[in-house]
XYZ file of N, CA and C in Angstrom:
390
model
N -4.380 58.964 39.383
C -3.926 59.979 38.450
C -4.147 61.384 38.993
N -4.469 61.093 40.408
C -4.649 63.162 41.005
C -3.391 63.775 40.927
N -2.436 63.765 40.589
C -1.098 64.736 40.711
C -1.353 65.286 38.952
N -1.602 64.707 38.113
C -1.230 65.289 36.823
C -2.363 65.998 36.542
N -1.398 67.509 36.107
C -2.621 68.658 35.484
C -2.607 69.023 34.054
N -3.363 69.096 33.441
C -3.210 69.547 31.697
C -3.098 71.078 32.032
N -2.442 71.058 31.090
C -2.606 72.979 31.196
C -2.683 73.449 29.584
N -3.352 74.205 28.878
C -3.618 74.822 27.852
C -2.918 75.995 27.546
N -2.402 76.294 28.170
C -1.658 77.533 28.427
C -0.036 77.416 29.148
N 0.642 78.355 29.094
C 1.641 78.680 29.335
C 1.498 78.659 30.706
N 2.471 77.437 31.259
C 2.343 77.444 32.436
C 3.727 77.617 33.220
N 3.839 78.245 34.585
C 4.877 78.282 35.683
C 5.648 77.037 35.839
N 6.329 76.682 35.656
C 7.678 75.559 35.970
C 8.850 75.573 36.773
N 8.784 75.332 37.636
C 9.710 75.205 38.535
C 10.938 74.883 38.333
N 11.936 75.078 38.390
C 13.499 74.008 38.147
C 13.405 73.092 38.789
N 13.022 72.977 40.243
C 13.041 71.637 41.111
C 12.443 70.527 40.095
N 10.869 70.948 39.688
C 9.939 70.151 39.161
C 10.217 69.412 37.572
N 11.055 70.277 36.942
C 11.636 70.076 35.780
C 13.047 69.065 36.098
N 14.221 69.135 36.736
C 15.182 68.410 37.531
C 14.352 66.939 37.732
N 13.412 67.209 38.723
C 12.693 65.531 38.945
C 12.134 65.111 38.004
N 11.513 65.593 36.530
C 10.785 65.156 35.809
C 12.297 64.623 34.991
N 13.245 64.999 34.719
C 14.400 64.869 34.301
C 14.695 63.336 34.881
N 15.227 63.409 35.926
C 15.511 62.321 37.015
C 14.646 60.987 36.317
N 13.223 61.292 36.911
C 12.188 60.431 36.587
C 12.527 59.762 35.363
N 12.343 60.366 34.195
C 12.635 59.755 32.737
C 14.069 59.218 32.584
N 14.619 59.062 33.493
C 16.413 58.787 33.626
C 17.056 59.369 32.329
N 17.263 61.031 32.336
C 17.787 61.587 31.282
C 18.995 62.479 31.825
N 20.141 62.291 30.817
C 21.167 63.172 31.521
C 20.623 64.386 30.954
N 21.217 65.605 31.137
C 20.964 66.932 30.960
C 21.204 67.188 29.023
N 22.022 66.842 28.833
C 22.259 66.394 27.163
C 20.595 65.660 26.632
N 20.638 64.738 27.558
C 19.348 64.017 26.982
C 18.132 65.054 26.708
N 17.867 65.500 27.903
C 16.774 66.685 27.845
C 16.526 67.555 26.499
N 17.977 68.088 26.999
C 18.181 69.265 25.807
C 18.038 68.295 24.935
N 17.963 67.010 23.972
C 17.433 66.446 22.735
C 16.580 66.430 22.436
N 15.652 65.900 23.794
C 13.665 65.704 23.358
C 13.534 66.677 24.038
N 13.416 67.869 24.195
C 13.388 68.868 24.089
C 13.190 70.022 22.750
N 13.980 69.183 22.202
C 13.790 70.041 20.452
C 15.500 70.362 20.331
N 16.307 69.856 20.717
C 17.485 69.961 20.983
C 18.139 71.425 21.235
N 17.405 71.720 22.682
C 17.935 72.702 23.846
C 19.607 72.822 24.051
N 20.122 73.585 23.718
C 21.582 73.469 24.535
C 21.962 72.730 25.977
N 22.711 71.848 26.829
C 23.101 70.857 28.014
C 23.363 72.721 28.614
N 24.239 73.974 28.410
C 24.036 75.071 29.055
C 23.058 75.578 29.451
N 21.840 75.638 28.711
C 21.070 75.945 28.849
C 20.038 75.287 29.979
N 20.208 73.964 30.013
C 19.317 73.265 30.642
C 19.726 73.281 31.824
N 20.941 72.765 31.920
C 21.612 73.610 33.263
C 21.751 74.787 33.844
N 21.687 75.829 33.558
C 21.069 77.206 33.688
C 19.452 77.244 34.096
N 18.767 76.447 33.779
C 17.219 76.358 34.334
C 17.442 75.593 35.827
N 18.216 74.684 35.514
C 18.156 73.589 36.964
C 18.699 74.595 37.925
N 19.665 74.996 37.656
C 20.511 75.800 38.802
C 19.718 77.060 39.051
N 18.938 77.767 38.491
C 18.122 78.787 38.706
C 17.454 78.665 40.521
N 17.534 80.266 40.849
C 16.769 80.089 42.066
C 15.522 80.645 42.250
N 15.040 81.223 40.846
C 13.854 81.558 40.729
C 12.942 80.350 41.005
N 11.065 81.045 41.157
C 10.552 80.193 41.460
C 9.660 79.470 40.093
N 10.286 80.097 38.958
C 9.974 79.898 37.800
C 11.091 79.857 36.531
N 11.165 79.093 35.681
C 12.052 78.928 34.684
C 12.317 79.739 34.320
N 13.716 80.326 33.746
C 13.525 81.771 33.439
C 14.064 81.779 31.753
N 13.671 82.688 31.125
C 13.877 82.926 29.841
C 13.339 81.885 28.927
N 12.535 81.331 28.700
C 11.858 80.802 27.915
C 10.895 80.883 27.030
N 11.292 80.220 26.119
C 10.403 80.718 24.951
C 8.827 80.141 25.113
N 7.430 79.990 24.584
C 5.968 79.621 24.828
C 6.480 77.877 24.331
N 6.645 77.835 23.281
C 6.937 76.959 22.624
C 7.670 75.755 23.524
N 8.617 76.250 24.496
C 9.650 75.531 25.594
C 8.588 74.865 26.829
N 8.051 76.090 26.873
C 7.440 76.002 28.137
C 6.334 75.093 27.988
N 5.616 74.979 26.657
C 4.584 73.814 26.410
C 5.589 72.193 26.323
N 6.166 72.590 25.962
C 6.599 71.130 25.908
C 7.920 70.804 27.200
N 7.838 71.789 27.903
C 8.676 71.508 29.214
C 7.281 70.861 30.029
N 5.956 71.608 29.509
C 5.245 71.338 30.531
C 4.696 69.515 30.549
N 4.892 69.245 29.133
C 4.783 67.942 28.827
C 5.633 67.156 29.171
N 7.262 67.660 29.268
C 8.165 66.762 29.704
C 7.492 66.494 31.737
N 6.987 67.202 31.936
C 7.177 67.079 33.374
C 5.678 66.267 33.568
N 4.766 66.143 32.937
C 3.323 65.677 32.880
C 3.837 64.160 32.536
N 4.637 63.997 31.425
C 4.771 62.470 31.136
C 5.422 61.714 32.355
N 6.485 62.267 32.827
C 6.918 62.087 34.323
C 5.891 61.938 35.334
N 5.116 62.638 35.049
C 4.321 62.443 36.266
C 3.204 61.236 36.151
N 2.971 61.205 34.678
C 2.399 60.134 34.238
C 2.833 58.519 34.620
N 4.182 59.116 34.505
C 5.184 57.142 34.526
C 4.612 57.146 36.368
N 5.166 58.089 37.080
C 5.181 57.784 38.193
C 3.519 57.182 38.711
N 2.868 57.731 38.043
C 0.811 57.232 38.492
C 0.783 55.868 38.424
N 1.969 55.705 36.924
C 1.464 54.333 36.358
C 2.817 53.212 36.699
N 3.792 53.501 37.258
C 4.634 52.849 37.533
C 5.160 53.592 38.677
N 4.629 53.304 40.027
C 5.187 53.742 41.321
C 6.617 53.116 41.659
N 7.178 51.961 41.252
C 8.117 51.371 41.201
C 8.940 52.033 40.385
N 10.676 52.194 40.900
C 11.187 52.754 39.800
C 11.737 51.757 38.859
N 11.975 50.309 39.131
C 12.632 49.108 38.178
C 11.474 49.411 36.906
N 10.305 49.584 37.656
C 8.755 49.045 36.484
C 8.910 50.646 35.394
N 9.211 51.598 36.339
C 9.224 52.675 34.916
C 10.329 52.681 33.835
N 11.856 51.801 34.862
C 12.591 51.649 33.797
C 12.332 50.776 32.701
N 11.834 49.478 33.240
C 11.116 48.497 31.932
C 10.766 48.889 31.037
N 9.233 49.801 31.444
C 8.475 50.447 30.506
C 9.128 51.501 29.422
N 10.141 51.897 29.615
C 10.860 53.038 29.434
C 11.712 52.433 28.415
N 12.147 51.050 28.733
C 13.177 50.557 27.483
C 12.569 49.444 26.944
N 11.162 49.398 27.200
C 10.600 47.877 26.401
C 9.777 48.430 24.752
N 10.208 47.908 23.726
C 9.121 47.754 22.417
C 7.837 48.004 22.781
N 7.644 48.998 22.471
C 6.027 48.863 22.035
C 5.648 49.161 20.747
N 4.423 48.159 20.574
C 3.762 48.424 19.212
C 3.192 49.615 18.618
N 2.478 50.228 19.309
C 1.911 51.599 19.264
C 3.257 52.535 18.736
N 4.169 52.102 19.224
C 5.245 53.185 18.939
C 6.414 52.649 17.831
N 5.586 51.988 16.767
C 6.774 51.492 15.652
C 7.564 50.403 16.013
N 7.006 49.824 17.663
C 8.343 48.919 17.837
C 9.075 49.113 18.982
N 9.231 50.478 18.833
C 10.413 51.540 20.293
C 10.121 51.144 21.609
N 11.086 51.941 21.911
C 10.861 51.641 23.582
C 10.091 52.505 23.672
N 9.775 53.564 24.359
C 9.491 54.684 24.765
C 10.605 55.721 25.270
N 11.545 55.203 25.525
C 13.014 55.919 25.519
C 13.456 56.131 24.079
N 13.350 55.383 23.817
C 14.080 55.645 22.124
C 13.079 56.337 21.082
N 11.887 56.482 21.685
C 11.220 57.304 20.600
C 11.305 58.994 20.962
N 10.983 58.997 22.474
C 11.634 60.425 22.913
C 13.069 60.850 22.582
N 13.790 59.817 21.986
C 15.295 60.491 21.820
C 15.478 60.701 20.080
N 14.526 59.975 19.223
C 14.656 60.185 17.931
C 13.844 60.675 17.470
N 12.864 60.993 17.891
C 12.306 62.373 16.829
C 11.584 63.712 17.950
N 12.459 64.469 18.993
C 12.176 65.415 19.667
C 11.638 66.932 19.095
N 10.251 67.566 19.415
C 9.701 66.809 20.602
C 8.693 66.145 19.758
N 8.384 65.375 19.139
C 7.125 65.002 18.548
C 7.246 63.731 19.410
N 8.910 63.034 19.765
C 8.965 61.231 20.196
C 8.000 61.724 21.633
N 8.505 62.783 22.648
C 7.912 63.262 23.824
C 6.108 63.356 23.987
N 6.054 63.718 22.629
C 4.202 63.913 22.370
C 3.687 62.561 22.064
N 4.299 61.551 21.193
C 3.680 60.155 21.125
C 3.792 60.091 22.365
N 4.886 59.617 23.123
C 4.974 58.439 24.456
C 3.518 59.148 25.255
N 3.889 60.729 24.835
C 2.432 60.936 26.716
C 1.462 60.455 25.861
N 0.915 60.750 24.466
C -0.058 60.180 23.844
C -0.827 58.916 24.022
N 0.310 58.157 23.817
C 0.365 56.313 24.614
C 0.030 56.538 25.513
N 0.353 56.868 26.173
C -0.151 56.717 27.957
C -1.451 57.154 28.118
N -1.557 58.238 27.587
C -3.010 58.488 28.071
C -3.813 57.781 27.566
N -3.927 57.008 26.303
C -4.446 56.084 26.031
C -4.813 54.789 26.505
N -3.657 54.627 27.459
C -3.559 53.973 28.261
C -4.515 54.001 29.538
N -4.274 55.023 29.856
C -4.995 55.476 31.365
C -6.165 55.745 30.725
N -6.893 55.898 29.816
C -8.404 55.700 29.443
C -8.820 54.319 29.037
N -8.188 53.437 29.089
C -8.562 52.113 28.356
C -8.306 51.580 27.370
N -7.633 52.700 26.504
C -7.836 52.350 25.427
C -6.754 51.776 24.565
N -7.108 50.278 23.800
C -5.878 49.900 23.579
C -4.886 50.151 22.540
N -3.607 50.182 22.908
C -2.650 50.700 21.499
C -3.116 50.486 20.804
């Protein structure tokens, strides 16, 4: 788990890093912008394509939960180095989560579905069971 950082604060985000955390969760740009808090697909594309070395125009609020979109990503990848195994995980029921996949809870109630799934996980990565 050495790649993932908590941050408390408003943190720097990259477009590259946001793009792969994108990728990672296999989300089209529409998708994003949903668990996201339903971001405009312009908008999100306007961050990716950016050549700054930081996201630009964003609100605190974005940027905390951009920073989560890219932490849960980084999470799948600790815990599923395989990409077949993150897709599994990604579309299998779990109990902890009503039932859902973990895809389908990030897509129906954004961002709170985005805050359960990393929730799960970290629960996970401490032991502790759903």
């Amino acid at each position: 788990m050495s790649s993932i950082r908590f941050h408390m604060t408003t943190m720097k985000i990259s477009p590259k890093d946001f793009r792969k955390a994108r990728i990672i969760l296999g989300l089209t740009q529409t998708q994003a912008g949903i668990v996201l808090g339903n971001v405009s697909t312009g908008r999100i594309g306007y961050w990716e394509r950016s050549q700054e070395d930081t996201l630009p125009k964003m609100k605190d609020l974005d940027s905390n939960t951009i920073s989560q979109f890219i932490q849960l990503a980084e999470f799948l990848v600790d815990f599923f180095p395989d990409k077949a195994d993150r897709e599994r995980f990604l579309q299998t029921p779990k109990l902890a989560l009503c039932e859902k996949p973990p895809f389908e809870a990030i897509m129906k109630d954004p961002p709170n579905g985005l805050r359960e799934v990393f929730q799960f996980l970290g629960r996970l990565a401490h032991g502790i069971p759903p």
